[in-house]
Short mmCIF file of C-alpha atoms in Angstrom, two decimals:
data_model
loop_
_atom_site.label_atom_id
_atom_site.label_comp_id
_atom_site.label_asym_id
_atom_site.label_seq_id
_atom_site.Cartn_x
_atom_site.Cartn_y
_atom_site.Cartn_z
CA MET A 1 -0.41 108.81 5.76
CA GLN A 2 -1.21 109.64 2.18
CA LYS A 3 -0.54 113.16 1.00
CA SER A 4 -4.25 113.50 0.16
CA SER A 5 -5.12 112.97 3.84
CA HIS A 6 -2.86 115.82 4.89
CA THR A 7 -4.34 117.90 2.07
CA GLU A 8 -7.75 117.26 3.63
CA LEU A 9 -6.43 118.56 6.95
CA ILE A 10 -4.82 121.60 5.32
CA ASN A 11 -8.09 122.38 3.56
CA ALA A 12 -9.98 122.08 6.87
CA ALA A 13 -7.48 124.42 8.56
CA VAL A 14 -7.70 126.98 5.75
CA HIS A 15 -11.50 126.83 5.85
CA LEU A 16 -11.46 127.48 9.60
CA ALA A 17 -8.97 130.34 9.22
CA ARG A 18 -11.05 131.99 6.49
CA SER A 19 -14.28 131.74 8.46
CA ARG A 20 -12.94 132.53 11.95
CA PHE A 21 -10.29 135.11 10.99
CA PRO A 22 -11.43 136.59 7.66
CA ASN A 23 -9.28 139.74 7.94
CA GLU A 24 -6.55 138.68 10.33
CA TYR A 25 -3.37 136.72 10.65
CA SER A 26 -3.95 133.54 12.59
CA CYS A 27 -2.65 130.14 13.55
CA VAL A 28 -5.04 127.22 13.19
CA ALA A 29 -4.77 123.44 13.24
CA ALA A 30 -6.57 120.36 11.97
CA LEU A 31 -5.98 116.89 13.36
CA LYS A 32 -7.24 113.51 12.20
CA THR A 33 -8.28 110.71 14.51
CA ASN A 34 -8.28 106.96 14.05
CA THR A 35 -12.00 107.07 13.23
CA GLY A 36 -11.38 109.50 10.35
CA ARG A 37 -12.80 112.46 12.25
CA VAL A 38 -11.17 115.83 11.55
CA LEU A 39 -10.86 118.09 14.60
CA THR A 40 -9.94 121.74 14.19
CA SER A 41 -8.86 124.40 16.65
CA VAL A 42 -7.28 127.84 16.90
CA SER A 43 -4.46 129.36 18.89
CA VAL A 44 -5.48 131.33 21.96
CA GLU A 45 -3.77 134.62 22.70
CA ALA A 46 -3.53 135.99 26.22
CA PRO A 47 -2.05 139.13 27.79
CA LEU A 48 0.39 136.94 29.71
CA GLU A 49 2.39 135.10 27.05
CA SER A 50 2.81 131.92 29.09
CA ALA A 51 -0.99 131.59 29.16
CA CYS A 52 -1.28 131.44 25.35
CA LEU A 53 -2.27 128.11 23.81
CA CYS A 54 -0.97 126.54 20.61
CA ALA A 55 -3.40 126.00 17.76
CA GLU A 56 -3.38 122.20 18.18
CA THR A 57 -4.30 122.29 21.88
CA GLY A 58 -8.08 122.52 21.45
CA ALA A 59 -8.20 119.61 18.99
CA ILE A 60 -5.90 117.55 21.22
CA CYS A 61 -8.24 118.13 24.17
CA GLU A 62 -11.24 117.26 21.98
CA ALA A 63 -9.61 113.96 20.96
CA HIS A 64 -9.06 113.12 24.64
CA LYS A 65 -12.69 113.99 25.38
CA LEU A 66 -13.90 111.76 22.54
CA ASN A 67 -11.42 109.01 23.48
CA GLU A 68 -10.06 108.92 19.93
CA LYS A 69 -6.46 108.47 18.88
CA ILE A 70 -4.83 111.27 16.89
CA THR A 71 -3.09 109.94 13.80
CA ALA A 72 -2.11 113.14 11.95
CA SER A 73 -1.64 116.84 12.62
CA VAL A 74 -1.40 119.98 10.51
CA CYS A 75 -0.83 123.50 11.78
CA ILE A 76 -0.91 126.56 9.53
CA TYR A 77 -0.12 130.22 9.83
CA TRP A 78 -2.81 132.07 7.86
CA GLU A 79 -2.29 135.42 6.14
CA ALA A 80 -5.79 136.68 5.40
CA VAL A 81 -4.58 139.70 3.44
CA ASN A 82 -2.78 137.54 0.88
CA GLU A 83 -5.02 134.46 1.22
CA LYS A 84 -1.87 132.39 1.85
CA HIS A 85 -0.89 129.86 4.44
CA LYS A 86 2.38 128.45 5.69
CA ILE A 87 2.75 125.00 7.22
CA LEU A 88 4.16 125.11 10.75
CA PRO A 89 5.64 122.03 12.40
CA ALA A 90 4.28 121.11 15.81
CA CYS A 91 6.24 122.93 18.50
CA GLY A 92 7.99 121.00 21.27
CA PHE A 93 5.00 121.30 23.61
CA CYS A 94 2.60 119.95 21.00
CA GLN A 95 5.02 117.19 20.06
CA GLU A 96 4.92 116.13 23.71
CA ARG A 97 1.11 116.32 23.72
CA LEU A 98 0.88 114.30 20.50
CA ALA A 99 3.33 111.68 21.81
CA PHE A 100 0.51 110.52 24.10
CA TRP A 101 -0.70 108.55 21.05
CA GLY A 102 2.75 107.22 20.18
CA LEU A 103 5.58 108.28 17.93
CA ASP A 104 3.86 107.27 14.68
CA VAL A 105 1.58 110.33 14.66
CA GLU A 106 2.13 112.03 11.29
CA ILE A 107 3.04 115.71 11.31
CA ALA A 108 2.98 118.05 8.32
CA VAL A 109 6.22 120.07 8.14
CA PRO A 110 7.53 122.60 5.63
CA HIS A 111 9.64 121.09 2.89
CA PRO A 112 13.26 122.10 3.59
CA GLU A 113 14.13 122.82 -0.04
CA ILE A 114 10.94 123.76 -1.87
CA GLU A 115 9.22 126.86 -0.55
CA SER A 116 5.43 126.71 -0.09
CA THR A 117 5.38 122.89 -0.14
CA TRP A 118 5.30 120.43 2.72
CA GLN A 119 6.03 116.87 3.65
CA SER A 120 4.72 114.44 6.22
CA LEU A 121 6.99 113.08 8.94
CA LYS A 122 6.29 110.77 11.82
CA LEU A 123 6.78 112.20 15.27
CA ARG A 124 9.67 109.74 15.76
CA GLN A 125 11.42 111.40 12.79
CA LEU A 126 11.05 114.82 14.42
CA ARG A 127 12.31 113.42 17.71
CA PRO A 128 14.75 110.61 16.88
CA PHE A 129 16.15 110.55 20.42
CA TYR A 130 12.87 110.76 22.30
CA TRP A 131 13.47 110.94 26.05
CA ASN A 132 10.60 108.71 27.22
CA ASP A 133 11.40 105.08 26.38
CA LYS A 134 7.90 104.03 27.56
CA ILE A 135 6.33 105.65 24.50
CA LYS A 136 6.78 103.74 21.27
#
């Protein structure tokens, strides 16, 4: 995926964070489908921690509902006070959810050496020894 496509997703996530959580810290996501559609969603907090949902979950469910394949994913942690965001890699649960569409789904991750920048990796790069040999 081209960097500009992930930039589009980051911009969509920041826009959602600003509008939905104008004065709060938040975690939001934007995912792209094979049709070019951008789906966004937010994390869901709950009193019982195991009932919380990752930011990508809503967009993943929406893609299933629409029967569209997810091709790229961006998750950000938004600091409203400073108007800054940090790229978060998909957690293990979301990596499993995204693997439904294969190991070529592109994930934005923080750059390991340059703070406040990011890079795009395929899911197979995040999970080089993926346990399920049925998923390619």
